[in-house]
Short mmCIF file of C-alpha atoms in Angstrom, two decimals:
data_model
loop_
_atom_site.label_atom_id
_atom_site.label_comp_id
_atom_site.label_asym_id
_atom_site.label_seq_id
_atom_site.Cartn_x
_atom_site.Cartn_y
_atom_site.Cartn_z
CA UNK A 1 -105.93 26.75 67.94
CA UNK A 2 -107.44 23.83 65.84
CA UNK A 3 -111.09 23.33 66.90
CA UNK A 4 -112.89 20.33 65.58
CA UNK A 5 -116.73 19.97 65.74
CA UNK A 6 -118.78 16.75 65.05
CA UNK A 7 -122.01 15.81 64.39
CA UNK A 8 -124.59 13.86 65.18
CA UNK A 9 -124.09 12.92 69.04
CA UNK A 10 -125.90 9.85 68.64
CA UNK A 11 -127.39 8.44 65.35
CA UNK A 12 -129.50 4.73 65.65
CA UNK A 13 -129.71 3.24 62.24
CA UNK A 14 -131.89 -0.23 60.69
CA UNK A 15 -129.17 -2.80 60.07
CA UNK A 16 -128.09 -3.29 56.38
CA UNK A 17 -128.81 0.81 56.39
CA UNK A 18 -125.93 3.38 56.03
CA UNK A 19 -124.70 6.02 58.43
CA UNK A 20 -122.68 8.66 58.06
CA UNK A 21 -120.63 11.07 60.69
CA UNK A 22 -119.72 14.53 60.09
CA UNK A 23 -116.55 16.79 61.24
CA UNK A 24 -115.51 20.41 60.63
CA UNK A 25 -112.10 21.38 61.65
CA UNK A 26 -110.71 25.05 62.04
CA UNK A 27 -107.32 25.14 61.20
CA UNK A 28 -106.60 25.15 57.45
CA UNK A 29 -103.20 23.60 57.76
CA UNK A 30 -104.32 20.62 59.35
CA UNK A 31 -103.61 17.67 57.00
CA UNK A 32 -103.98 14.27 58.57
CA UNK A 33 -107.65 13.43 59.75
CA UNK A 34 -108.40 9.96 61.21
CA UNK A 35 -111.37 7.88 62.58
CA UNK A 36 -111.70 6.29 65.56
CA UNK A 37 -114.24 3.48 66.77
CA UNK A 38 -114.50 3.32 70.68
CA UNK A 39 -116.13 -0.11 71.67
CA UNK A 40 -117.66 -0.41 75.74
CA UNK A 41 -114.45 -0.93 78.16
CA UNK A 42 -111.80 -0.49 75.44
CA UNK A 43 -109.80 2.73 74.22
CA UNK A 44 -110.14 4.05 70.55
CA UNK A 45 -109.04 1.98 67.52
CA UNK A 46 -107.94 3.45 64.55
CA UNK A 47 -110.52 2.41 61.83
CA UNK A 48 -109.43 4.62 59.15
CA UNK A 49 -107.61 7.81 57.81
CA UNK A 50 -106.92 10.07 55.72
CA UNK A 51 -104.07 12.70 54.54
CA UNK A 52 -105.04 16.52 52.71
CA UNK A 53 -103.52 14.95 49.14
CA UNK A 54 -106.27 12.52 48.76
CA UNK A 55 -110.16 13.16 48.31
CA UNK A 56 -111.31 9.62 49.39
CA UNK A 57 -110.41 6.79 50.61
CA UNK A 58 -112.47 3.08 51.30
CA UNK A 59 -111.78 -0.19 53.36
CA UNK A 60 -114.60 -2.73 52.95
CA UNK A 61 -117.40 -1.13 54.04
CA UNK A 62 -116.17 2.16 55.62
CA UNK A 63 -114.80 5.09 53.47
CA UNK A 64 -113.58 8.45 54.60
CA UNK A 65 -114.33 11.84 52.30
CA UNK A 66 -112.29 14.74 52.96
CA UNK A 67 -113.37 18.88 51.81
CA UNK A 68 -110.30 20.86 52.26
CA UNK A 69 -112.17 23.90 50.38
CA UNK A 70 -114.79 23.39 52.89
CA UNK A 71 -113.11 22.03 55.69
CA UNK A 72 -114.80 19.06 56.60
CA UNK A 73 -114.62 15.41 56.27
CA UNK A 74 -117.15 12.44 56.84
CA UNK A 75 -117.46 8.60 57.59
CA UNK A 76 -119.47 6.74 56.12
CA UNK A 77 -120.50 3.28 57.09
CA UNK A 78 -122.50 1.10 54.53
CA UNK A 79 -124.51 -2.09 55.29
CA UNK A 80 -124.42 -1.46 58.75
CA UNK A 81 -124.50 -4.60 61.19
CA UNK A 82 -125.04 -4.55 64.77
CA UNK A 83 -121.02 -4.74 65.72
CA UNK A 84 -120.30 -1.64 64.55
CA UNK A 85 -122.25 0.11 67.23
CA UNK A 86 -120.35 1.75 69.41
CA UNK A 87 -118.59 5.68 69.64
CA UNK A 88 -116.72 6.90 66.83
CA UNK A 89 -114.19 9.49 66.85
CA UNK A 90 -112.84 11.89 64.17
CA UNK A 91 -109.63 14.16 64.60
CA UNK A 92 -107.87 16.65 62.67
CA UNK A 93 -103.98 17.27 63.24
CA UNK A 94 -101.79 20.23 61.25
CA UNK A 95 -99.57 22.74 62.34
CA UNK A 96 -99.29 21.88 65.78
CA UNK A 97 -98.78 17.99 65.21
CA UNK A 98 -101.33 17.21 67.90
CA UNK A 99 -104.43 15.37 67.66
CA UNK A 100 -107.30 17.15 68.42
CA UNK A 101 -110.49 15.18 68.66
CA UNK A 102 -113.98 16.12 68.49
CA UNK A 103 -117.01 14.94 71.06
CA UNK A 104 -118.16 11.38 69.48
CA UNK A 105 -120.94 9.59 67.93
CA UNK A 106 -122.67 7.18 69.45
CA UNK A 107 -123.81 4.86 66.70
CA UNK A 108 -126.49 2.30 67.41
CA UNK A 109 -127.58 -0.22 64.89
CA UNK A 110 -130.37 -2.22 65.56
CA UNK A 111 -131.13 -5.73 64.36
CA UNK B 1 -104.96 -6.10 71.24
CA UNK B 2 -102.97 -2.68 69.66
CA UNK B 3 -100.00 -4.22 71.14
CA UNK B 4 -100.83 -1.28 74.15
CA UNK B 5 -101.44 -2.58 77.86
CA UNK B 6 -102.39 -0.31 80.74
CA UNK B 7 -102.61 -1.06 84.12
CA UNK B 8 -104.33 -1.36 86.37
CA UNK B 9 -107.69 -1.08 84.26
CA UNK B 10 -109.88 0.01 87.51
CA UNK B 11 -108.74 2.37 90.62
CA UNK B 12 -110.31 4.09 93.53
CA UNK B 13 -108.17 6.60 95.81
CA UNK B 14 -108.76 8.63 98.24
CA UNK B 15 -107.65 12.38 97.59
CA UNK B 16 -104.30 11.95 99.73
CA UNK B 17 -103.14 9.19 98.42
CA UNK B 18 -99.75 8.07 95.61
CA UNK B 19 -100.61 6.04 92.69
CA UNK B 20 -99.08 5.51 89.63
CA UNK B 21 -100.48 4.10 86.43
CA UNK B 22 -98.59 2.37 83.88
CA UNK B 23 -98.22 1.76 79.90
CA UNK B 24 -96.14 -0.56 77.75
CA UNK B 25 -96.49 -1.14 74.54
CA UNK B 26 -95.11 -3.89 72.42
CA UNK B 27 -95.22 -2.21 68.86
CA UNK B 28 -91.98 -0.81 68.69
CA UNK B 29 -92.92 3.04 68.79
CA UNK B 30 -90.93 5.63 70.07
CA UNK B 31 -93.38 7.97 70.93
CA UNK B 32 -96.03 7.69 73.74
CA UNK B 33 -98.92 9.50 74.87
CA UNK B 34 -101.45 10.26 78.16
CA UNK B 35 -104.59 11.83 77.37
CA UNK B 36 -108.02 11.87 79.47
CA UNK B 37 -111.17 10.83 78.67
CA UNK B 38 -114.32 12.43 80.63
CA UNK B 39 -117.86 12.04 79.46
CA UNK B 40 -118.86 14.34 76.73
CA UNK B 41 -115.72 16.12 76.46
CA UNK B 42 -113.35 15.58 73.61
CA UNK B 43 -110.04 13.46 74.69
CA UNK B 44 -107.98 16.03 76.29
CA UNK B 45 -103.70 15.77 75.40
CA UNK B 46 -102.18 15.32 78.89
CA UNK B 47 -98.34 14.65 77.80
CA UNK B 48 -96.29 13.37 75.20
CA UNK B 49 -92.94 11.93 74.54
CA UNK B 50 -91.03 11.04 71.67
CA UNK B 51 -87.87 9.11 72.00
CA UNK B 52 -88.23 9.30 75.63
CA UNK B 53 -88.07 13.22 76.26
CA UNK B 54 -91.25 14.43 76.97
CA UNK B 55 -92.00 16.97 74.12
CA UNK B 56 -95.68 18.03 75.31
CA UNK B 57 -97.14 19.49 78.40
CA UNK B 58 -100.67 20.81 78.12
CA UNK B 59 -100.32 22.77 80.95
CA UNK B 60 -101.35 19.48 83.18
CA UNK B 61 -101.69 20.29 87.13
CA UNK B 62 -98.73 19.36 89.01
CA UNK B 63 -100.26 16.53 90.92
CA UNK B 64 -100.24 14.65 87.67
CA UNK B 65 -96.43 13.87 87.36
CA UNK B 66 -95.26 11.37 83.82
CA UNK B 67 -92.81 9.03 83.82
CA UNK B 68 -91.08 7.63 80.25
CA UNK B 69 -87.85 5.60 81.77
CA UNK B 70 -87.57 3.66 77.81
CA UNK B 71 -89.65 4.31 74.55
CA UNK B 72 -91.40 0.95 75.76
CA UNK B 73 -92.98 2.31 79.59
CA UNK B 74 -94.70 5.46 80.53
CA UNK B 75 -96.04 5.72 83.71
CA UNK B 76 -98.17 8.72 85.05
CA UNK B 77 -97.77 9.32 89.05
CA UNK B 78 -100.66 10.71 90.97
CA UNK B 79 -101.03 12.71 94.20
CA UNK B 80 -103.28 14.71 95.85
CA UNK B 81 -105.76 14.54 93.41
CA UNK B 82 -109.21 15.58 93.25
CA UNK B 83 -112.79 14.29 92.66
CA UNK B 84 -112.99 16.20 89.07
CA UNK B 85 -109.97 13.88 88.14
CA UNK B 86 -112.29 10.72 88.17
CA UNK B 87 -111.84 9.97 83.97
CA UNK B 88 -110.61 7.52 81.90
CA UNK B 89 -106.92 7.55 81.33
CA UNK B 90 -105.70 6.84 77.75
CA UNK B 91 -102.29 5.28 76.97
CA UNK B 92 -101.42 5.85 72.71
CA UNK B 93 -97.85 4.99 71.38
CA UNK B 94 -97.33 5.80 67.72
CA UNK B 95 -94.29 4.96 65.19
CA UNK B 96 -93.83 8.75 64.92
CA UNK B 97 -89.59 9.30 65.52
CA UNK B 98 -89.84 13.33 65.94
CA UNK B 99 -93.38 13.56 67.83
CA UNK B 100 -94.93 14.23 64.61
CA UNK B 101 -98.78 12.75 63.97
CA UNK B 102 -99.02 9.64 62.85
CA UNK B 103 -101.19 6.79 63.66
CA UNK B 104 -102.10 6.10 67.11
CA UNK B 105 -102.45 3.17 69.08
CA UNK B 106 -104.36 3.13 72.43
CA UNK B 107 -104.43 1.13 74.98
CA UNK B 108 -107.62 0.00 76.87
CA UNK B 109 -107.59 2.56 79.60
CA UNK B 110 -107.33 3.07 83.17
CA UNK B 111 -110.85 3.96 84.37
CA UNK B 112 -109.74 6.43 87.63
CA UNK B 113 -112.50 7.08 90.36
CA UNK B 114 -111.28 9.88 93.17
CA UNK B 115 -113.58 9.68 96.41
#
C-alpha cells in the first residue's frame, strides 16, 4: 500500500527566513497530495494542495512543488513569521482514494 | 472554524465504561471521517462514510463502534476500551459524493485519556 515518508521532524528557522518540508510517497498512482498545518489544541487545516497535472502551485507565501518522475513533493514557506509555527502535514492519496499521511514537522520560527 | 465541531473536546474513562463522541459539520458534505491521532504516528483512517453508508473499515477493534444517522452527524461509540486507546480523535467531512479524495475538513478533536 501507499507509504508516505517526510522529512525533517522538526526544523526551527530565523523569522523572515524560508523553510521547506519534504515528502516521498510510494504509490505511483497517487495523484492528489495536500498540506496540512496543525496549530496546539486544534485538528489539521488544509493550507494547500496539489493534483499530478500540475508542477506547482503558490498562495501568498506558501507554494507546493510536486516530482511525479521522482515521487516527491515539498512545501515551502517564505518570509517566515512566528504564526506559522506549528506541525505540518503532507499526504498523498491514489488508487485507494484514502489519505495517507506522513509523521509531521514541527516548524518553529523564532522572532 | 472548518464548519466541523466535535464534542466533547476532553474525556477520561475508565476501561469499563460507554461513551460516545460526536461530529457535525455545517459545510454541507456528504462524506465524513474518524481517524486517530497518537504522538509520532501518522493519522491512522479509523472509518469512513459517504452519503451515510459507511464505505471504510480499517480493520478498527470492535469496541470502537461508528455511528452516521444523516450526512450531517457521526458519532463513534466506545466500550471496553483500553489504555493504548488514549489519542486524539479526528472528525474530517469532505464535499466528496462517492468517498472519493477530496479536500478535508477537520474538526478540533476529541483528546481521549483511558485510565
Amino acid at each position: 500500500g501507499e507509504n508516505v515518508e517526510q522529512h525533517p521532524s522538526t526544523l526551527s528557522v530565523q523569522e523572515g527566513d524560508s523553510a521547506v518540508i519534504k515528502c516521498t510517497y510510494s504509490d505511483s498512482a497517487s495523484n492528489y497530495f495536500p498540506w496540512y498545518k496543525q496549530e496546539l489544541g486544534k485538528g489539521p487545516q488544509l493550507i494547500i494542495d496539489i493534483r499530478s497535472n500540475v508542477g506547482e502551485k503558490k498562495d501568498q507565501r506558501i507554494a507546493v512543488t510536486l516530482n511525479k518522475t521522482a515521487k516527491h513533493f515539498s512545501l515551502h514557506i517564505t518570509e517566515t513569521q512566528p504564526e506559522d509555527s506549528a506541525v505540518y502535514f503532507c499526504a498523498a492519496s491514489g488508487l485507494t482514494d484514502k489519505l495517507i499521511f506522513g509523521t509531521g514537522t514541527r516548524l518553529q520560527v523564532f522572532p | 472554524e472548518t464548519g466541523v465541531t466535535q464534542t466533547p473536546r476532553h474525556l477520561v474513562m475508565g476501561m469499563t465504561n460507554k461513551k460516545s463522541l460526536k461530529c457535525e459539520q455545517h459545510l454541507g458534505h456528504n462524506a465524513m471521517y474518524w481517524y486517530k491521532q497518537s504522538a509520532k504516528k501518522p493519522l491512522e483512517l479509523m472509518f469512513v462514510y459517504s452519503l451515510e453508508e459507511r464505505v471504510e473499515n480499517n480493520s478498527v477493534p470492535s469496541r470502537f463502534s461508528p455511528e452516521c444517522p444523516n450526512s450531517s452527524h457521526l458519532f463513534l461509540h466506545l466500550h471496553t476500551l483500553q489504555p493504548e486507546d488514549s489519542a486524539l480523535y479526528l472528525c474530517a467531512s469532505s464535499p466528496s459524493p462517492d468517498g472519493l479524495v477530496g479536500e478535508q475538513y477537520f474538526g478540533p478533536g476529541t483528546r481521549l485519556t483511558v485510565t
